[in-house]
mmCIF file of C-alpha atoms in Angstrom:
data_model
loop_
_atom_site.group_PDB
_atom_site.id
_atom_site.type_symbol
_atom_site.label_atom_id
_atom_site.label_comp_id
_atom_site.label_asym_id
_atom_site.label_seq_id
_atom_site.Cartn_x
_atom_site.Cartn_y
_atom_site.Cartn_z
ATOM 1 C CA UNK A 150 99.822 98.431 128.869
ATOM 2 C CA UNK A 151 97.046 100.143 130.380
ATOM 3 C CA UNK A 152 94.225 101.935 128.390
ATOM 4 C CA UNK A 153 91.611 104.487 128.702
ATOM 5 C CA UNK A 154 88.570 104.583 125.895
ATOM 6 C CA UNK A 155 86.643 108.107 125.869
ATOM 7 C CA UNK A 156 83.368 107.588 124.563
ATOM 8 C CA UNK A 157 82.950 104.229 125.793
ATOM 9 C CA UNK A 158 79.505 103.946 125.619
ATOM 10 C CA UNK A 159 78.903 104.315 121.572
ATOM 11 C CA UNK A 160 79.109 101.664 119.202
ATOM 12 C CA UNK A 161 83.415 102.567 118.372
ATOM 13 C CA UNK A 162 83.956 102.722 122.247
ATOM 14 C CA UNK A 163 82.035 99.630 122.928
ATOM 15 C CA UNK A 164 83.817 98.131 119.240
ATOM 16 C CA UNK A 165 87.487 99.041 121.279
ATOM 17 C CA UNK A 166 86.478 97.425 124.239
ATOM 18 C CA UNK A 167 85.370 94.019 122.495
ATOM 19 C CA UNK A 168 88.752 93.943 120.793
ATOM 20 C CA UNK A 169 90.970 95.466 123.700
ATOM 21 C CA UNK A 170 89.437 92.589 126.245
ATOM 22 C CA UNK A 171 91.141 89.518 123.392
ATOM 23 C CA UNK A 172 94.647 91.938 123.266
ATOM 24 C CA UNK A 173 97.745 90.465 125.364
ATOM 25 C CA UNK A 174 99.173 93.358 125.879
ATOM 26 C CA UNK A 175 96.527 95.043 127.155
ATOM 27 C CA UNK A 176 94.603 95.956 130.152
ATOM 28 C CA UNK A 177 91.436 98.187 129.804
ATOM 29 C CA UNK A 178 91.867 100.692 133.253
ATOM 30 C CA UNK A 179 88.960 103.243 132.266
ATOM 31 C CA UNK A 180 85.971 103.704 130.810
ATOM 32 C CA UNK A 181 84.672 106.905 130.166
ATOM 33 C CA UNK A 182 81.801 108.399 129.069
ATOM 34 C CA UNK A 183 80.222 111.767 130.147
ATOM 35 C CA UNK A 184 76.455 111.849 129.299
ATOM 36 C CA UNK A 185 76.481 108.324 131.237
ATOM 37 C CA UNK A 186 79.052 108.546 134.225
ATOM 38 C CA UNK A 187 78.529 106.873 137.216
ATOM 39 C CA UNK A 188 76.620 104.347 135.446
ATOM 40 C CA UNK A 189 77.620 100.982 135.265
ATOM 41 C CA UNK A 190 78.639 99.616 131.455
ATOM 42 C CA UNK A 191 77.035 95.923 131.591
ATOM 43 C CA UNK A 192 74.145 97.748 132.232
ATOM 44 C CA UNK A 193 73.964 99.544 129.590
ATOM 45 C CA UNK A 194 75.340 96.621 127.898
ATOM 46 C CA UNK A 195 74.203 93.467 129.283
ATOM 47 C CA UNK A 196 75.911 90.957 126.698
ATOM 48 C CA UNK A 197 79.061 92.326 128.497
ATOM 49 C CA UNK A 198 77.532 91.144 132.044
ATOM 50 C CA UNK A 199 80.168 88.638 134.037
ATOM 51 C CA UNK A 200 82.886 89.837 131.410
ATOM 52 C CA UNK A 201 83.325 93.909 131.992
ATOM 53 C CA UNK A 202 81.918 95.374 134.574
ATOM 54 C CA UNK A 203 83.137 98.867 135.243
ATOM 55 C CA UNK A 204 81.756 102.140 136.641
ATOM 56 C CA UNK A 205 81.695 104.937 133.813
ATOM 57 C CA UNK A 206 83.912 107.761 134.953
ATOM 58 C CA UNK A 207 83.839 111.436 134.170
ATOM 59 C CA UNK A 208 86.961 113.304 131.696
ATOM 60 C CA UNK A 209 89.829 114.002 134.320
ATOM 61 C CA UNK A 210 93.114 114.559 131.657
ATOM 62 C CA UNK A 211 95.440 113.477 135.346
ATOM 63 C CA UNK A 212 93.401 110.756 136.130
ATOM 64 C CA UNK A 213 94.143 109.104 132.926
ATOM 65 C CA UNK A 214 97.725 110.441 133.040
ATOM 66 C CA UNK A 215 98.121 108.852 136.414
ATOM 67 C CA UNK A 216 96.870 105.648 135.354
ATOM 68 C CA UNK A 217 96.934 104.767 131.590
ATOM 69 C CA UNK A 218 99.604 105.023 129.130
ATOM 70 C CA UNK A 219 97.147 105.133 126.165
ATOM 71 C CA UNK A 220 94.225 106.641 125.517
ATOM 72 C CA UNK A 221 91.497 106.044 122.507
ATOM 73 C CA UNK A 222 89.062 108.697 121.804
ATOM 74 C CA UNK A 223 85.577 107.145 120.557
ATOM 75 C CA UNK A 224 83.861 110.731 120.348
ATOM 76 C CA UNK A 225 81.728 112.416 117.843
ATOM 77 C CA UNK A 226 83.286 115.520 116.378
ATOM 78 C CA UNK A 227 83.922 118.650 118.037
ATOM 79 C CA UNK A 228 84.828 116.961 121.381
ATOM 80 C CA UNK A 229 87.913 115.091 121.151
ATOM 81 C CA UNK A 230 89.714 118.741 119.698
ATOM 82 C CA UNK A 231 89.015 119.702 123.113
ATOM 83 C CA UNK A 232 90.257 116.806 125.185
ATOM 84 C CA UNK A 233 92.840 115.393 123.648
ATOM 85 C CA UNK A 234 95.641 118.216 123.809
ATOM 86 C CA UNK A 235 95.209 117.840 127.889
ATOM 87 C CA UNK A 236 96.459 114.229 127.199
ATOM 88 C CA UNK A 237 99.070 114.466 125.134
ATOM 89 C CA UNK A 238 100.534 117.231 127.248
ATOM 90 C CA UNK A 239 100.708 114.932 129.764
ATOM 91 C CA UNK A 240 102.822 112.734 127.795
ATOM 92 C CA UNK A 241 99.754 110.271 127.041
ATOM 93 C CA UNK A 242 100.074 108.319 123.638
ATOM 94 C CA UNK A 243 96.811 109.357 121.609
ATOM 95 C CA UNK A 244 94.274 107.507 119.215
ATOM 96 C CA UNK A 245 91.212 109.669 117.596
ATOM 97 C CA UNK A 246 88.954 107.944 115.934
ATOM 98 C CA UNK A 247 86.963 111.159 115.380
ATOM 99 C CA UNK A 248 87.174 113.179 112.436
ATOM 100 C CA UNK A 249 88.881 116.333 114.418
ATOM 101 C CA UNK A 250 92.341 116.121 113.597
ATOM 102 C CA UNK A 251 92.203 114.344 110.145
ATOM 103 C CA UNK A 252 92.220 117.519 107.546
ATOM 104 C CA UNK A 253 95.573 119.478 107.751
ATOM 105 C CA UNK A 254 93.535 122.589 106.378
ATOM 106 C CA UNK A 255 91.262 124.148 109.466
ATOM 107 C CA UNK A 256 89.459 126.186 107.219
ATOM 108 C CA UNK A 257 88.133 122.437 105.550
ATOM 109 C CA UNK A 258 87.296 121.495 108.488
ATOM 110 C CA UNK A 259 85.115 124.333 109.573
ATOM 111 C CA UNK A 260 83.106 124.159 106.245
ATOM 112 C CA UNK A 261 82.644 120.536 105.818
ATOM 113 C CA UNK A 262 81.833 119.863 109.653
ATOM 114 C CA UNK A 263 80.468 123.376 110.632
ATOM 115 C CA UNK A 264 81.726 123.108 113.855
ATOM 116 C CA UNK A 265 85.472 125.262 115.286
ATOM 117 C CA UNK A 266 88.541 123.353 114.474
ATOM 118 C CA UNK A 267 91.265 122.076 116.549
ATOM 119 C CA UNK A 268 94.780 124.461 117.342
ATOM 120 C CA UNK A 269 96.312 124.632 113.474
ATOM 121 C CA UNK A 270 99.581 123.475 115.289
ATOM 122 C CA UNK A 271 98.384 119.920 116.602
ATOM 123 C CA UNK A 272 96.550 119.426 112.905
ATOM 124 C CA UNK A 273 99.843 119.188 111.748
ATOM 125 C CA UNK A 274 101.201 117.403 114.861
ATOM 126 C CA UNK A 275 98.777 113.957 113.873
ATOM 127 C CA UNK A 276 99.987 111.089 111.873
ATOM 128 C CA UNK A 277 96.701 109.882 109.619
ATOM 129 C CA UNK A 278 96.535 106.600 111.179
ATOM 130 C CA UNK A 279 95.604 104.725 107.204
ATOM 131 C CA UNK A 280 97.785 101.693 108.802
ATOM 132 C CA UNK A 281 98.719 100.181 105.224
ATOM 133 C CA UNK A 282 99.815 103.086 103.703
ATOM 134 C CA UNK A 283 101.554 105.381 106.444
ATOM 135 C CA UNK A 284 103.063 102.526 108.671
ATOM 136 C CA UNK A 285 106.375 104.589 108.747
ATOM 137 C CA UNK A 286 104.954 107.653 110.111
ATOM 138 C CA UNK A 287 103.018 105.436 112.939
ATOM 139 C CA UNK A 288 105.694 103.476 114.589
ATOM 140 C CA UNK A 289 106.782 105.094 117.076
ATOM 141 C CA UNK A 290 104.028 108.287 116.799
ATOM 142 C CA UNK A 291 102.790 109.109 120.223
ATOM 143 C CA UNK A 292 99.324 110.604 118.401
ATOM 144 C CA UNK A 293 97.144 109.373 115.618
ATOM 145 C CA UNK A 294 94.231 110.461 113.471
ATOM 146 C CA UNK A 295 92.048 106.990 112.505
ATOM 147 C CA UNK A 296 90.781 107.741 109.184
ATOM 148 C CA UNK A 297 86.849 107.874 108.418
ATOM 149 C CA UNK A 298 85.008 104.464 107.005
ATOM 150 C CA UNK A 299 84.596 105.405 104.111
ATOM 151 C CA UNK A 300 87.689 107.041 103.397
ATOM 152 C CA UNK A 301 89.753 103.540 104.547
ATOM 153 C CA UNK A 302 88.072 101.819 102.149
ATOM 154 C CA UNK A 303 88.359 104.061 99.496
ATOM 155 C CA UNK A 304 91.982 104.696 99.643
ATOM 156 C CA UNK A 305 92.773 101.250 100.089
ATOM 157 C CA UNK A 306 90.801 100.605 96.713
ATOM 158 C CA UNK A 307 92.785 103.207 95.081
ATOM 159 C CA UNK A 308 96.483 103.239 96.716
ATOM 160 C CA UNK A 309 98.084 100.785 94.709
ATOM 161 C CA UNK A 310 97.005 102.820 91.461
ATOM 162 C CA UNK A 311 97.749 106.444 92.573
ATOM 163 C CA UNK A 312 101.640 106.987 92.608
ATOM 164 C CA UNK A 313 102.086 105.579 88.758
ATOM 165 C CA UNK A 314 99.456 107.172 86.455
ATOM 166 C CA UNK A 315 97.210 104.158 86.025
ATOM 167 C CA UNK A 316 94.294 106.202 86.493
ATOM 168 C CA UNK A 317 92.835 109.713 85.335
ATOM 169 C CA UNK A 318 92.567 110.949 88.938
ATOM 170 C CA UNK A 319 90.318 113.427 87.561
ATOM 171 C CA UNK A 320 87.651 110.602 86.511
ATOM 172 C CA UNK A 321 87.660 108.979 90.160
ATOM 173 C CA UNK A 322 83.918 108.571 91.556
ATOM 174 C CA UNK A 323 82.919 106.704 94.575
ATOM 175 C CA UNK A 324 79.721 105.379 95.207
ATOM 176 C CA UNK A 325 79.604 104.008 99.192
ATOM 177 C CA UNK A 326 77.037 102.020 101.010
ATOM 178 C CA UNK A 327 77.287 101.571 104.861
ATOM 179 C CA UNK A 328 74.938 99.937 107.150
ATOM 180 C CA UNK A 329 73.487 102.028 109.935
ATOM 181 C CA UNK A 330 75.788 101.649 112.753
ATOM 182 C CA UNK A 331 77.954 104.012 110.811
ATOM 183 C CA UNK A 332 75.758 107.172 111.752
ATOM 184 C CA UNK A 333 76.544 106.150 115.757
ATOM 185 C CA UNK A 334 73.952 105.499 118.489
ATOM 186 C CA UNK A 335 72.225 108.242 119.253
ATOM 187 C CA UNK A 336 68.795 109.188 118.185
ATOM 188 C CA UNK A 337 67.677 109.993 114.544
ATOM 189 C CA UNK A 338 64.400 109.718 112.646
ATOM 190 C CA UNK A 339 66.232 108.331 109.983
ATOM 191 C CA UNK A 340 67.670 105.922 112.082
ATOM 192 C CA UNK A 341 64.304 104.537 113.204
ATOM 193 C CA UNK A 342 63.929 100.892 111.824
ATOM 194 C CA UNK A 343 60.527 101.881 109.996
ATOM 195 C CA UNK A 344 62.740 103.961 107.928
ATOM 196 C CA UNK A 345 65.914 102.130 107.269
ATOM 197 C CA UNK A 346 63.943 98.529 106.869
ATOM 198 C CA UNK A 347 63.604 97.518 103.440
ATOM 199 C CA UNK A 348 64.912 100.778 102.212
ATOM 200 C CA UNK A 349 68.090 102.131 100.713
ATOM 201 C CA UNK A 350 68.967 106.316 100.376
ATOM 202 C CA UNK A 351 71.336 108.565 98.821
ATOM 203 C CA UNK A 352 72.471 110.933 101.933
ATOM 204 C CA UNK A 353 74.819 114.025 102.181
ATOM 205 C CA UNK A 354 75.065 114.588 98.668
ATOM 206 C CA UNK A 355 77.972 116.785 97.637
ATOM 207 C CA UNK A 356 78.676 117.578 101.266
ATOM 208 C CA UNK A 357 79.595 114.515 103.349
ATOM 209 C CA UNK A 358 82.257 114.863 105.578
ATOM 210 C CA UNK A 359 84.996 112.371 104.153
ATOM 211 C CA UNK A 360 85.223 113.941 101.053
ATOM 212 C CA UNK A 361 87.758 116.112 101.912
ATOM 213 C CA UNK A 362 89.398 113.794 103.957
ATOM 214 C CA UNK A 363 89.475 111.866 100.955
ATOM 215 C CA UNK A 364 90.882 113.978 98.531
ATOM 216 C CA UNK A 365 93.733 115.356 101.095
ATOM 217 C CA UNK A 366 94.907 111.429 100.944
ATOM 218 C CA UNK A 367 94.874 111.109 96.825
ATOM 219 C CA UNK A 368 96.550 113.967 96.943
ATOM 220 C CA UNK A 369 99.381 113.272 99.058
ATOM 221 C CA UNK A 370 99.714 110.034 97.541
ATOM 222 C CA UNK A 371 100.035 111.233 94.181
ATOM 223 C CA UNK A 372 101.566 114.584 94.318
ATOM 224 C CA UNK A 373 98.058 115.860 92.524
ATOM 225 C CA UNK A 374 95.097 117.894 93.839
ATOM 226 C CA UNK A 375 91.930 116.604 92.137
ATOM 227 C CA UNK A 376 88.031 116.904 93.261
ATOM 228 C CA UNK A 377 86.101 113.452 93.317
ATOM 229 C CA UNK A 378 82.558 112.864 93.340
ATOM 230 C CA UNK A 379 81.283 110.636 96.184
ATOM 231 C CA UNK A 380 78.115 109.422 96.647
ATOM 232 C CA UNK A 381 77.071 108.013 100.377
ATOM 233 C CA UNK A 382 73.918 105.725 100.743
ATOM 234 C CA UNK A 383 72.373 104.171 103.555
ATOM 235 C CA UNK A 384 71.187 100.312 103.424
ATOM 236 C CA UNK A 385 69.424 98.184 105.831
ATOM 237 C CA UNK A 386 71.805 96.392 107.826
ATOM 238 C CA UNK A 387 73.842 96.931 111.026
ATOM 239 C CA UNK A 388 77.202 96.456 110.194
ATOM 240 C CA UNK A 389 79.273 96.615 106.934
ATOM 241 C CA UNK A 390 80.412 99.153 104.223
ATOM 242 C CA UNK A 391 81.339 98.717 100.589
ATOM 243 C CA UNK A 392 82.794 101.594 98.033
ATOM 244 C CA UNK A 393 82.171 100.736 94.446
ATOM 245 C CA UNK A 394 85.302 103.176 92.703
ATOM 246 C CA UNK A 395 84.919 104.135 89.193
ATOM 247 C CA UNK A 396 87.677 105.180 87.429
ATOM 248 C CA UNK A 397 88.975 105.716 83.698
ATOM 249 C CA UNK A 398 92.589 104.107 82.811
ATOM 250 C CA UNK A 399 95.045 105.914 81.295
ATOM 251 C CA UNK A 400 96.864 103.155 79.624
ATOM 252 C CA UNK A 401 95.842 99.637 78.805
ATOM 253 C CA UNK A 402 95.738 97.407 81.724
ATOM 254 C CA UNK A 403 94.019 94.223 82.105
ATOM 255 C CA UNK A 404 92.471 92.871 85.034
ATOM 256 C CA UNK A 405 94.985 89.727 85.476
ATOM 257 C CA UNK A 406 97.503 92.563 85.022
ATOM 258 C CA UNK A 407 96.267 94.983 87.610
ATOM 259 C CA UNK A 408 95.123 92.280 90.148
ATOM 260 C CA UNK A 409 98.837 91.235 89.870
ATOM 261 C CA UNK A 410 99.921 94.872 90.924
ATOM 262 C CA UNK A 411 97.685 94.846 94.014
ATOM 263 C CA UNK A 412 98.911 91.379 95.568
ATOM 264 C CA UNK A 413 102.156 92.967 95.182
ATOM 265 C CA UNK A 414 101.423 96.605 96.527
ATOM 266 C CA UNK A 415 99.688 94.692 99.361
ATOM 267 C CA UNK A 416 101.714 91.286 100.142
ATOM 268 C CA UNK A 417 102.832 92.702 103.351
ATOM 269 C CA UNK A 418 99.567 93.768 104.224
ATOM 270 C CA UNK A 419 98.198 90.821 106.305
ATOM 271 C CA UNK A 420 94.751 92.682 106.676
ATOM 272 C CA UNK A 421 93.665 93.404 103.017
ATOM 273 C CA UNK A 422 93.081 90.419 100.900
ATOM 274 C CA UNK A 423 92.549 91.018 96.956
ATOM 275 C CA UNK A 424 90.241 88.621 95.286
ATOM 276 C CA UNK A 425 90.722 86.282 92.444
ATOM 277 C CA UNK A 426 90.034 86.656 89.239
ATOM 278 C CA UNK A 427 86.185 87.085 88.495
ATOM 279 C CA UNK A 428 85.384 87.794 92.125
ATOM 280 C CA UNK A 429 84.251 90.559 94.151
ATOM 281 C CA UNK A 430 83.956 90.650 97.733
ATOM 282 C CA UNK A 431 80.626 91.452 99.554
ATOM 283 C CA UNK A 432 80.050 93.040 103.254
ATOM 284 C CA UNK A 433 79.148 89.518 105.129
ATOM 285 C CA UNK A 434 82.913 88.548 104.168
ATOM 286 C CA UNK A 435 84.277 90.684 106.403
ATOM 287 C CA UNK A 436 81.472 90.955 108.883
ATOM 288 C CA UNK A 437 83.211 91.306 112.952
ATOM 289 C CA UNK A 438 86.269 91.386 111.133
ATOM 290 C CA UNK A 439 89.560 94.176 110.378
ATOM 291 C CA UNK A 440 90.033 92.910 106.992
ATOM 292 C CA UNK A 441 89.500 94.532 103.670
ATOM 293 C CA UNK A 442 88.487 92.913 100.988
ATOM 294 C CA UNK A 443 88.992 94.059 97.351
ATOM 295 C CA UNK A 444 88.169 93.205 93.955
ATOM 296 C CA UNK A 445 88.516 94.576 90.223
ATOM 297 C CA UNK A 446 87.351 94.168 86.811
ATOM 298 C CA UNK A 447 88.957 96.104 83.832
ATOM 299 C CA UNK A 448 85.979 97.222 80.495
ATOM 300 C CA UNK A 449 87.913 96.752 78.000
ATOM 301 C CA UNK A 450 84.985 98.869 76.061
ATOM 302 C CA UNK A 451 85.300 101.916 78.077
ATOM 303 C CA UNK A 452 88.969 101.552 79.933
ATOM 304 C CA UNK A 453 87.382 102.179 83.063
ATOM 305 C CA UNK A 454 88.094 99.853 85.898
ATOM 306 C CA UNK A 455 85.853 99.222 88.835
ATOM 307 C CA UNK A 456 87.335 98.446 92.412
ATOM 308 C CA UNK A 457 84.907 96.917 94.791
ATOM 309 C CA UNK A 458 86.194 97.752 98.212
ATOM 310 C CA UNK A 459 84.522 96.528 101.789
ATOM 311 C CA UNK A 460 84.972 96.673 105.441
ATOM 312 C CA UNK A 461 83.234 96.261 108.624
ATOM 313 C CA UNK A 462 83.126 99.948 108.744
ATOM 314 C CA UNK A 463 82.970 99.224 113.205
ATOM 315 C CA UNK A 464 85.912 97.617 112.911
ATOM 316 C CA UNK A 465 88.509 98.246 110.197
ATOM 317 C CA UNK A 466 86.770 101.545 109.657
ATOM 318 C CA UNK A 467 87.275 102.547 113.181
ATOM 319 C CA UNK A 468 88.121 100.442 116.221
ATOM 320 C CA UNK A 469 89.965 97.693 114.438
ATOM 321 C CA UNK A 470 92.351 100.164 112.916
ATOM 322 C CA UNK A 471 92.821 102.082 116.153
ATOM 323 C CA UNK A 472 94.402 98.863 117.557
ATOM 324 C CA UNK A 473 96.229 98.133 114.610
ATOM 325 C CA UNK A 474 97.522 101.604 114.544
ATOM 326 C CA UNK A 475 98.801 100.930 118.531
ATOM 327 C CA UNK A 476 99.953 97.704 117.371
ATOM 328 C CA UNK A 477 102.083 99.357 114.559
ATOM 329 C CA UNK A 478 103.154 102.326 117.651
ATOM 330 C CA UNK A 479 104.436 99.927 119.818
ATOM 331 C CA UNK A 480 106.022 97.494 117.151
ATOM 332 C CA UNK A 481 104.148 94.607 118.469
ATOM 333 C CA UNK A 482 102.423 92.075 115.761
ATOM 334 C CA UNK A 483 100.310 94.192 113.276
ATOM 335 C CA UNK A 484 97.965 90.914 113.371
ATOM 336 C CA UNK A 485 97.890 90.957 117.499
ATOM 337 C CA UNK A 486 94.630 90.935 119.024
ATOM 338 C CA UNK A 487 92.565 90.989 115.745
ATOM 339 C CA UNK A 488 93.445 87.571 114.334
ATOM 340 C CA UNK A 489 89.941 86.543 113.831
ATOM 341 C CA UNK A 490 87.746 85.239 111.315
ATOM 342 C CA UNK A 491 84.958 86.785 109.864
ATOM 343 C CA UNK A 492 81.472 86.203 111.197
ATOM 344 C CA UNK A 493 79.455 83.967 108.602
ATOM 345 C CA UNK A 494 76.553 83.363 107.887
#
């Protein structure tokens, strides 16, 4: 199956293209990237020299309809609203790894990403490409929404718990970490290293992005509308991304007991692994990776039970699901082209 990336040059486009080149079933056709057509991508690149070397091409919606079947979109928001519709009117199947198409309500997305939404009629047209929980709605969808980071490792901490009043949804916070690939490639004082090095911030405070995104999911999980609070930081290290979720339990569980519920909720789930008793996972477990690793502990003093939740937020927080997500589409092995192990040390 051929395959187009849009964005190719940023750290999800180049993410896709690292995972694409190991896929069977797959043969990368275009590369595309407008701030940097007509450039060539191993030099931009070089550790891809001798194993891709392709021209950057310009947006054309027939080019890509007269050569690919699929096309991933590795944009920042506001551009993908734009240039997607031309592709799936030309019968293209569609992956957005952007945040355009993820919130159902346009008005959300004007106020939490200040920037025009996309048509009201192809926000409900995407399937919200969380691969555990909505495989149904993905096989066979010829256009996905990839959820955020942060939200795929939130909601997988919390899915098992939200359909059977476990949990006051009302006490749910989140507290997320991410290293600084998250925030994308281009330029940003923050970003600088003699800011992020041996440093760790609070950022967006009551008004990142995912929030919504967020709630929209627990909400359509559970059948109940309920605010969080979420809490972003940035830490000093490239890759990786772990949620600590706080939340109060509304009967009383133990750990064993919940941890038993999860390996259930989950034993289909080849790419989310729930730790042992007395264990929590950490970021370099799942470093290069598209697992997600999860842990709990139950206090029996409070009732409130902590999920520790982490991705590679490059790869199962954006690229790694998009393939998944085709994977699931095309009802090929969910595990195909991804079975790797993590990087360690």
């Amino acid at each position: 199956m051929k395959v187009g990336v849009v964005g190719a040059n940023g750290y999800s486009g180049i993410e896709l293209i690292r995972l694409l080149l190991n896929h069977p079933q797959i043969k990368l056709e275009m590369l595309i990237s407008h701030s940097t057509k007509g450039e060539q991508l191993q030099d931009i690149y070089p550790h891809l020299s001798g194993i891709v070397e392709k021209t950057l091409e310009d947006f054309d919606a027939d080019e890509l309809a007269a050569r690919t079947e699929v096309v991933f979109f590795a944009t920042p928001a506001g551009i993908s609203k734009d240039l997607l519709p031309e592709c799936l009117k030309r019968g293209l199947i569609c992956i957005d790894l952007s945040g355009d198409f993820r919130l159902k309500d346009p008005q959300e997305y004007a106020d939490w990403y200040h920037k025009d939404p996309a048509d009201a009629a192809l926000l409900n047209d995407a399937v919200y490409g969380l691969s555990e929980i909505n495989r149904r709605q993905i096989q066979g969808a010829n256009f996905i929404s990839n959820p955020g980071c942060y939200p795929t490792a939130t909601l997988l901490g919390l899915a098992p718990l939200l359909k059977n009043k476990i949990i006051d949804l009302s006490s749910i916070i989140v507290d997320g970490k991410s290293g600084i690939s998250g925030s994308g490639k281009k330029a940003i004082i923050g970003n600088l290293f003699s800011e992020v090095n041996e440093n760790v911030k609070a950022y967006k405070l009551g008004q990142h992005q995912h929030t919504p995104e967020i709630e929209q999911t627990i909400e359509e999980i559970s059948g109940e509308k309920h605010a969080i609070t979420f809490t972003t930081h940035l830490i000093p290290m490239t890759r990786g991304l772990m949620c600590t979720i706080y939340a109060t339990l509304e009967q009383g569980f133990s750990t064993r007991e919940l941890l038993d519920h999860y390996e259930k909720f989950y034993e289909n789930s080849p790419f989310v692994r729930i730790r042992p008793l007395g264990t929590w996972p950490s970021t370099k477990e799942v470093l290069g990776s598209n697992f997600c690793d999860i842990g709990l502990n139950v206090d029996g003093r409070t009732r409130r039970l902590t999920i520790v939740s982490v991705i590679d937020n490059v790869v199962k927080g954006a690229a790694g699901q998009a393939v998944q997500n085709l994977n699931i589409i095309k009802e090929w092995d969910e595990q195909t082209g991804l079975a790797f192990t993590p990087i360690y040390p």
